[in-house]
Amino acid sequence: MVELAGRGGSLRLLADAAAAAREGRGGLVMVRADPGLGVTAVLDAHLAAMRDAGLRTHRIPVLPPSGRTALSAGRPPDWSGPAVVVIDDLHRVDDATLLALHGIADELTGRALLIVTGRHRGASPERFARLDRDAVVHDLPPLDDDAAHAVLAASIGGDPPEALLQLAAGAGGNPWLLTRLADEHRTTAVATWATELAGGDAALLRFAAVLDEPTSVDELADVAGAAPVEVLAGVGRLATLGLVVAEAGQVRLRHPLVREDVATNSAGLRAPVARALATRGAAPEAVAGQLARTPVDAWTAAWLDEHADGLALRPTPHVVELLRRAVSRLPQGNSRLHPLRAALAEALLWSGRADDARLTATTSLAARPDPATRQRLRAVLALAAICEMDGAAASAALDPERHDGELPARLAAIDAYARLLAADLEGASWAIAQAAPAAAHDPLVEVYLLNVQAVGRCLTRDLTGALELLDRVDALLDVAVHDRGQWLMSRLMRAVVQDLRHDPAVFDTVAEARPMARLIGRGLLAWLHTIAALASCNDGRWERAMDEISAAVAMDDQYGLGGPLHGLASWILLHRGDIPGARLHDELAGQAPGRGVAMFYEQITVVCSAQVADAVGDQERALALVRSVSDGGVGVHHGHAVAGVCAALVRVAVRGGDRELAATLVEQLKPWNSGGSNAERGTLAYCQGLLDGDADVLLDIAGEFAGTVSPMFAARATEDAAMVLATSGRSARARTTYQAAIDAYRALSATHAVRRAEAEMRSFGLRRGATEPRRRPKHGWDALTAAEYRVVELVAQGLTNREVAERLVVSVRTVDSHVSRALAKLGYSSRVEIALKFEHRE
């Protein structure tokens, strides 16, 4: 019997009780469960097993509707000899049967008789309190995942498909529901089962099913037209049947599958429920959720006329569907049609369906709507382009609304963003000036302008001022206006500022923004990945950074951010010691066209390229790249470009022997370094210390960076201090300082930096102390570098070289070379040998 999957423990308990009864130690077992969990199947299986074991068995039926049984007359049957008696559906029996059982239970001690009863757990528990005290009570649990899978497979005669497994998750381990999943009439069958079980509370169950979960007792009372006390009692009865869960005044159906099927069979309730919700002042989204599955009638059209604009800013799938159906129903010429089309376009945009939003807006504009609606549609087109980091297209979408060069305030605020994305700072300032007068009475315009101005503060390195503006944005978004795009923009900008300040809160901000970025998608999601990758790099979390880079590179379009993304990948691979991989990503970074917000990250791409050039000994190219930043040829704002990467630039310049260039960079940094954070103060001190060759300053900064800024920057400052000490002849201190740098690099798996620091030590005639780590052996597992070991680990898992390359975001050629070197060090002849011996490595 397939229903008995997962019931082995229950059957063993009953078999043990029967064995005790056979030896004269009889008793009463009460098997309890919610409806559908298979009590009857367990009792039937137990009876069959006992018959096979040679015991006498008796099954006492409960007669509907009276509940009478063979015990109702008060005369117990003559059950002689070892025997098992089963009474199922005990919750239906009459009082006479219960009284008879009380008497029998008192006499079971010393008899060779086992009585097994089964009942619904929550049905009138007070009636069965005495029997529960006298009995061994066994509560039948829902099936676990493995047992549910077995029941499902047996019911369909094969391995269940994924779609059926997803449905099974909503059955909550209920065997009865699981065996109905493949039934073509499942919805009707499940709804009928649940409503018949609910009895007089079936209507309440239906209302609970169609409302959003969890719902409240008060809300149920409003839509059901009943008093709250009556609803509370009904909810209690449904809970005892295992149909609903009620906690702290909140109600939900226990099984999502039951909720779905009962709601489907209660579609006629949705219109009156929607009106009841609207009357009680429920959130428009809740009303729209009901109306989306009802015909669009006059009441719905009138209600939408009032609420469509607000719904468009908080779109759910039901909101989009309701607006779409309303637009398709209204005839041409209806005064409500054009505003509803604009609301639909906005809802599509903020649901992440930018292409559909653009098509809807374009089609609606062709119908020549009124000026206010036309401007909303133009805004949709511009915002869709901004989401794709195409500032020029966004401005072009607004051009038809320009009169004498000026735009209405809301469009001007959007145009400010478009100008920024096109790196037109002067045009952005002009657009801000156009929109600014309206900000005093239009909170949405104020939010737009505050976010744009925060970008400006960030460019001029007024990071404290940027955060103050973003705090004002948050306050307005909390109380005065709702705009998903501006909310996400404020979170992204806050993360940028936090990263520039090396504030660990950046990771919380990124996590908060990620769901909305995924929903809206496109360029804003690529930007979030870039912010998160950069912050992870700065914090020494290289695996996390590579995950972010991989996610962005896997997108169909990187929206101009390929340059900084590949640049960061080259920087990580460089420090891991994968020079070929670093050079490949450096090449890809140089080939990636930049647009939109990527223009503000151009210096990241350049400085990563300079460090790769420095690492491979191409000092001429490294210094030329540094000069391009210093000369103002990189980024949209010279101060922003220099300040963001000055520490790395100065280091390349000093190591390349161009101290004049380093001095120029330090002077360029000073006006843009406000000293408003540990990161800013430390960066300026580090650059000055590096330029002055002051080992004490560098070591002080290394200590501060290790605790508050970046472990990688701390390791670099330590290495730089060691070089200054070695150059000045302070060998003993230089040796210990180099070792501290090497230890810090090792903790970060910065293989290349370790090798470079070791080479520097040797060049100054320094040798490691006796306590230093031993050199890497030439053969065996310990001979593998961190990069080689990671590749071997993935090969052992069965990945091809191309799959390994995709996982690590490196070239296939790089993986090939890692595999070849690993085979040579291990003395193996093939990838198969790696896979076979990896688990037993020493």
PDB file of N, CA and C in Angstrom, residues 551-604:
ATOM      1  N   ALA A 551      28.368  36.800 -11.911  1.00  0.00           N
ATOM      2  CA  ALA A 551      26.935  37.045 -12.097  1.00  0.00           C
ATOM      3  C   ALA A 551      26.706  38.158 -13.104  1.00  0.00           C
ATOM      4  N   ALA A 552      27.531  39.206 -13.042  1.00  0.00           N
ATOM      5  CA  ALA A 552      27.362  40.318 -13.982  1.00  0.00           C
ATOM      6  C   ALA A 552      27.772  39.919 -15.393  1.00  0.00           C
ATOM      7  N   VAL A 553      28.877  39.212 -15.501  1.00  0.00           N
ATOM      8  CA  VAL A 553      29.363  38.805 -16.831  1.00  0.00           C
ATOM      9  C   VAL A 553      28.383  37.836 -17.487  1.00  0.00           C
ATOM     10  N   ALA A 554      27.650  37.066 -16.671  1.00  0.00           N
ATOM     11  CA  ALA A 554      26.675  36.109 -17.218  1.00  0.00           C
ATOM     12  C   ALA A 554      25.425  36.795 -17.769  1.00  0.00           C
ATOM     13  N   MET A 555      25.224  38.064 -17.456  1.00  0.00           N
ATOM     14  CA  MET A 555      24.071  38.783 -17.988  1.00  0.00           C
ATOM     15  C   MET A 555      24.232  38.975 -19.496  1.00  0.00           C
ATOM     16  N   ASP A 556      23.101  39.065 -20.189  1.00  0.00           N
ATOM     17  CA  ASP A 556      23.158  39.230 -21.639  1.00  0.00           C
ATOM     18  C   ASP A 556      23.888  40.515 -22.028  1.00  0.00           C
ATOM     19  N   ASP A 557      23.813  41.516 -21.179  1.00  0.00           N
ATOM     20  CA  ASP A 557      24.435  42.807 -21.440  1.00  0.00           C
ATOM     21  C   ASP A 557      25.005  43.313 -20.123  1.00  0.00           C
ATOM     22  N   GLN A 558      26.258  43.770 -20.146  1.00  0.00           N
ATOM     23  CA  GLN A 558      26.846  44.335 -18.928  1.00  0.00           C
ATOM     24  C   GLN A 558      26.568  45.840 -18.826  1.00  0.00           C
ATOM     25  N   TYR A 559      25.862  46.407 -19.792  1.00  0.00           N
ATOM     26  CA  TYR A 559      25.432  47.805 -19.774  1.00  0.00           C
ATOM     27  C   TYR A 559      26.605  48.755 -19.549  1.00  0.00           C
ATOM     28  N   GLY A 560      27.702  48.468 -20.266  1.00  0.00           N
ATOM     29  CA  GLY A 560      28.865  49.332 -20.233  1.00  0.00           C
ATOM     30  C   GLY A 560      29.811  49.068 -19.084  1.00  0.00           C
ATOM     31  N   LEU A 561      29.456  48.179 -18.161  1.00  0.00           N
ATOM     32  CA  LEU A 561      30.265  47.942 -16.962  1.00  0.00           C
ATOM     33  C   LEU A 561      31.267  46.810 -17.124  1.00  0.00           C
ATOM     34  N   GLY A 562      31.421  46.324 -18.355  1.00  0.00           N
ATOM     35  CA  GLY A 562      32.386  45.250 -18.588  1.00  0.00           C
ATOM     36  C   GLY A 562      33.806  45.670 -18.256  1.00  0.00           C
ATOM     37  N   GLY A 563      34.143  46.946 -18.510  1.00  0.00           N
ATOM     38  CA  GLY A 563      35.498  47.419 -18.239  1.00  0.00           C
ATOM     39  C   GLY A 563      35.883  47.283 -16.782  1.00  0.00           C
ATOM     40  N   PRO A 564      35.167  47.936 -15.861  1.00  0.00           N
ATOM     41  CA  PRO A 564      35.537  47.787 -14.454  1.00  0.00           C
ATOM     42  C   PRO A 564      35.384  46.364 -13.935  1.00  0.00           C
ATOM     43  N   LEU A 565      34.405  45.605 -14.435  1.00  0.00           N
ATOM     44  CA  LEU A 565      34.231  44.228 -13.973  1.00  0.00           C
ATOM     45  C   LEU A 565      35.432  43.367 -14.354  1.00  0.00           C
ATOM     46  N   HIS A 566      35.838  43.418 -15.614  1.00  0.00           N
ATOM     47  CA  HIS A 566      37.016  42.641 -16.030  1.00  0.00           C
ATOM     48  C   HIS A 566      38.281  43.201 -15.385  1.00  0.00           C
ATOM     49  N   GLY A 567      38.327  44.513 -15.164  1.00  0.00           N
ATOM     50  CA  GLY A 567      39.477  45.093 -14.475  1.00  0.00           C
ATOM     51  C   GLY A 567      39.626  44.528 -13.074  1.00  0.00           C
ATOM     52  N   LEU A 568      38.520  44.444 -12.335  1.00  0.00           N
ATOM     53  CA  LEU A 568      38.570  43.874 -10.992  1.00  0.00           C
ATOM     54  C   LEU A 568      38.969  42.407 -11.034  1.00  0.00           C
ATOM     55  N   ALA A 569      38.456  41.683 -12.028  1.00  0.00           N
ATOM     56  CA  ALA A 569      38.842  40.271 -12.163  1.00  0.00           C
ATOM     57  C   ALA A 569      40.340  40.153 -12.420  1.00  0.00           C
ATOM     58  N   SER A 570      40.886  41.024 -13.254  1.00  0.00           N
ATOM     59  CA  SER A 570      42.333  40.983 -13.522  1.00  0.00           C
ATOM     60  C   SER A 570      43.116  41.274 -12.248  1.00  0.00           C
ATOM     61  N   TRP A 571      42.639  42.212 -11.447  1.00  0.00           N
ATOM     62  CA  TRP A 571      43.319  42.571 -10.198  1.00  0.00           C
ATOM     63  C   TRP A 571      43.329  41.388  -9.230  1.00  0.00           C
ATOM     64  N   ILE A 572      42.186  40.692  -9.110  1.00  0.00           N
ATOM     65  CA  ILE A 572      42.106  39.542  -8.204  1.00  0.00           C
ATOM     66  C   ILE A 572      43.020  38.420  -8.685  1.00  0.00           C
ATOM     67  N   LEU A 573      42.954  38.105  -9.973  1.00  0.00           N
ATOM     68  CA  LEU A 573      43.772  37.016 -10.503  1.00  0.00           C
ATOM     69  C   LEU A 573      45.257  37.344 -10.410  1.00  0.00           C
ATOM     70  N   LEU A 574      45.574  38.617 -10.587  1.00  0.00           N
ATOM     71  CA  LEU A 574      46.961  39.037 -10.437  1.00  0.00           C
ATOM     72  C   LEU A 574      47.463  38.710  -9.037  1.00  0.00           C
ATOM     73  N   HIS A 575      46.706  39.049  -8.026  1.00  0.00           N
ATOM     74  CA  HIS A 575      47.149  38.818  -6.664  1.00  0.00           C
ATOM     75  C   HIS A 575      47.059  37.350  -6.263  1.00  0.00           C
ATOM     76  N   ARG A 576      46.304  36.585  -7.006  1.00  0.00           N
ATOM     77  CA  ARG A 576      46.292  35.140  -6.773  1.00  0.00           C
ATOM     78  C   ARG A 576      47.460  34.449  -7.462  1.00  0.00           C
ATOM     79  N   GLY A 577      48.188  35.197  -8.253  1.00  0.00           N
ATOM     80  CA  GLY A 577      49.333  34.624  -8.948  1.00  0.00           C
ATOM     81  C   GLY A 577      49.027  34.097 -10.326  1.00  0.00           C
ATOM     82  N   ASP A 578      47.817  34.329 -10.815  1.00  0.00           N
ATOM     83  CA  ASP A 578      47.434  33.864 -12.154  1.00  0.00           C
ATOM     84  C   ASP A 578      47.695  35.001 -13.144  1.00  0.00           C
ATOM     85  N   ILE A 579      48.926  35.154 -13.547  1.00  0.00           N
ATOM     86  CA  ILE A 579      49.294  36.260 -14.440  1.00  0.00           C
ATOM     87  C   ILE A 579      48.618  36.126 -15.803  1.00  0.00           C
ATOM     88  N   PRO A 580      48.612  34.928 -16.423  1.00  0.00           N
ATOM     89  CA  PRO A 580      47.916  34.816 -17.728  1.00  0.00           C
ATOM     90  C   PRO A 580      46.440  35.206 -17.626  1.00  0.00           C
ATOM     91  N   GLY A 581      45.761  34.741 -16.566  1.00  0.00           N
ATOM     92  CA  GLY A 581      44.363  35.098 -16.401  1.00  0.00           C
ATOM     93  C   GLY A 581      44.174  36.586 -16.182  1.00  0.00           C
ATOM     94  N   ALA A 582      45.087  37.191 -15.410  1.00  0.00           N
ATOM     95  CA  ALA A 582      45.003  38.630 -15.171  1.00  0.00           C
ATOM     96  C   ALA A 582      45.184  39.399 -16.478  1.00  0.00           C
ATOM     97  N   ARG A 583      46.114  38.970 -17.307  1.00  0.00           N
ATOM     98  CA  ARG A 583      46.364  39.670 -18.578  1.00  0.00           C
ATOM     99  C   ARG A 583      45.174  39.507 -19.519  1.00  0.00           C
ATOM    100  N   LEU A 584      44.544  38.332 -19.491  1.00  0.00           N
ATOM    101  CA  LEU A 584      43.379  38.120 -20.345  1.00  0.00           C
ATOM    102  C   LEU A 584      42.250  39.076 -19.944  1.00  0.00           C
ATOM    103  N   HIS A 585      41.959  39.160 -18.647  1.00  0.00           N
ATOM    104  CA  HIS A 585      40.879  40.051 -18.208  1.00  0.00           C
ATOM    105  C   HIS A 585      41.246  41.514 -18.416  1.00  0.00           C
ATOM    106  N   ASP A 586      42.535  41.827 -18.312  1.00  0.00           N
ATOM    107  CA  ASP A 586      42.970  43.196 -18.602  1.00  0.00           C
ATOM    108  C   ASP A 586      42.691  43.531 -20.063  1.00  0.00           C
ATOM    109  N   GLU A 587      42.943  42.577 -20.922  1.00  0.00           N
ATOM    110  CA  GLU A 587      42.668  42.787 -22.348  1.00  0.00           C
ATOM    111  C   GLU A 587      41.167  42.949 -22.594  1.00  0.00           C
ATOM    112  N   LEU A 588      40.359  42.101 -21.935  1.00  0.00           N
ATOM    113  CA  LEU A 588      38.900  42.206 -22.088  1.00  0.00           C
ATOM    114  C   LEU A 588      38.389  43.539 -21.547  1.00  0.00           C
ATOM    115  N   ALA A 589      38.982  44.005 -20.452  1.00  0.00           N
ATOM    116  CA  ALA A 589      38.570  45.293 -19.885  1.00  0.00           C
ATOM    117  C   ALA A 589      38.832  46.419 -20.871  1.00  0.00           C
ATOM    118  N   GLY A 590      39.961  46.360 -21.557  1.00  0.00           N
ATOM    119  CA  GLY A 590      40.289  47.399 -22.524  1.00  0.00           C
ATOM    120  C   GLY A 590      39.390  47.394 -23.745  1.00  0.00           C
ATOM    121  N   GLN A 591      38.832  46.223 -24.050  1.00  0.00           N
ATOM    122  CA  GLN A 591      37.975  46.100 -25.236  1.00  0.00           C
ATOM    123  C   GLN A 591      36.515  46.444 -24.943  1.00  0.00           C
ATOM    124  N   ALA A 592      36.138  46.463 -23.653  1.00  0.00           N
ATOM    125  CA  ALA A 592      34.729  46.651 -23.304  1.00  0.00           C
ATOM    126  C   ALA A 592      34.330  48.117 -23.457  1.00  0.00           C
ATOM    127  N   PRO A 593      33.312  48.409 -24.248  1.00  0.00           N
ATOM    128  CA  PRO A 593      32.857  49.803 -24.374  1.00  0.00           C
ATOM    129  C   PRO A 593      32.134  50.247 -23.110  1.00  0.00           C
ATOM    130  N   GLY A 594      32.395  51.466 -22.690  1.00  0.00           N
ATOM    131  CA  GLY A 594      31.768  51.973 -21.479  1.00  0.00           C
ATOM    132  C   GLY A 594      30.615  52.909 -21.795  1.00  0.00           C
ATOM    133  N   ARG A 595      29.606  52.878 -20.968  1.00  0.00           N
ATOM    134  CA  ARG A 595      28.506  53.834 -21.096  1.00  0.00           C
ATOM    135  C   ARG A 595      27.808  53.946 -19.754  1.00  0.00           C
ATOM    136  N   GLY A 596      27.030  54.979 -19.616  1.00  0.00           N
ATOM    137  CA  GLY A 596      26.249  55.158 -18.405  1.00  0.00           C
ATOM    138  C   GLY A 596      27.124  55.291 -17.179  1.00  0.00           C
ATOM    139  N   VAL A 597      26.720  54.634 -16.099  1.00  0.00           N
ATOM    140  CA  VAL A 597      27.421  54.767 -14.829  1.00  0.00           C
ATOM    141  C   VAL A 597      28.842  54.242 -14.911  1.00  0.00           C
ATOM    142  N   ALA A 598      29.144  53.412 -15.906  1.00  0.00           N
ATOM    143  CA  ALA A 598      30.514  52.892 -16.062  1.00  0.00           C
ATOM    144  C   ALA A 598      31.514  54.018 -16.278  1.00  0.00           C
ATOM    145  N   MET A 599      31.068  55.149 -16.813  1.00  0.00           N
ATOM    146  CA  MET A 599      31.980  56.274 -17.035  1.00  0.00           C
ATOM    147  C   MET A 599      32.564  56.779 -15.716  1.00  0.00           C
ATOM    148  N   PHE A 600      31.838  56.546 -14.612  1.00  0.00           N
ATOM    149  CA  PHE A 600      32.327  56.979 -13.306  1.00  0.00           C
ATOM    150  C   PHE A 600      33.302  55.965 -12.707  1.00  0.00           C
ATOM    151  N   TYR A 601      33.483  54.835 -13.381  1.00  0.00           N
ATOM    152  CA  TYR A 601      34.392  53.800 -12.903  1.00  0.00           C
ATOM    153  C   TYR A 601      35.596  53.621 -13.834  1.00  0.00           C
ATOM    154  N   GLU A 602      35.771  54.529 -14.773  1.00  0.00           N
ATOM    155  CA  GLU A 602      36.851  54.366 -15.753  1.00  0.00           C
ATOM    156  C   GLU A 602      38.212  54.272 -15.071  1.00  0.00           C
ATOM    157  N   GLN A 603      38.407  55.022 -13.979  1.00  0.00           N
ATOM    158  CA  GLN A 603      39.687  54.991 -13.297  1.00  0.00           C
ATOM    159  C   GLN A 603      39.984  53.623 -12.686  1.00  0.00           C
ATOM    160  N   ILE A 604      38.915  52.877 -12.330  1.00  0.00           N
ATOM    161  CA  ILE A 604      39.109  51.524 -11.793  1.00  0.00           C
ATOM    162  C   ILE A 604      39.722  50.634 -12.860  1.00  0.00           C
TER     163      ILE A 604
END
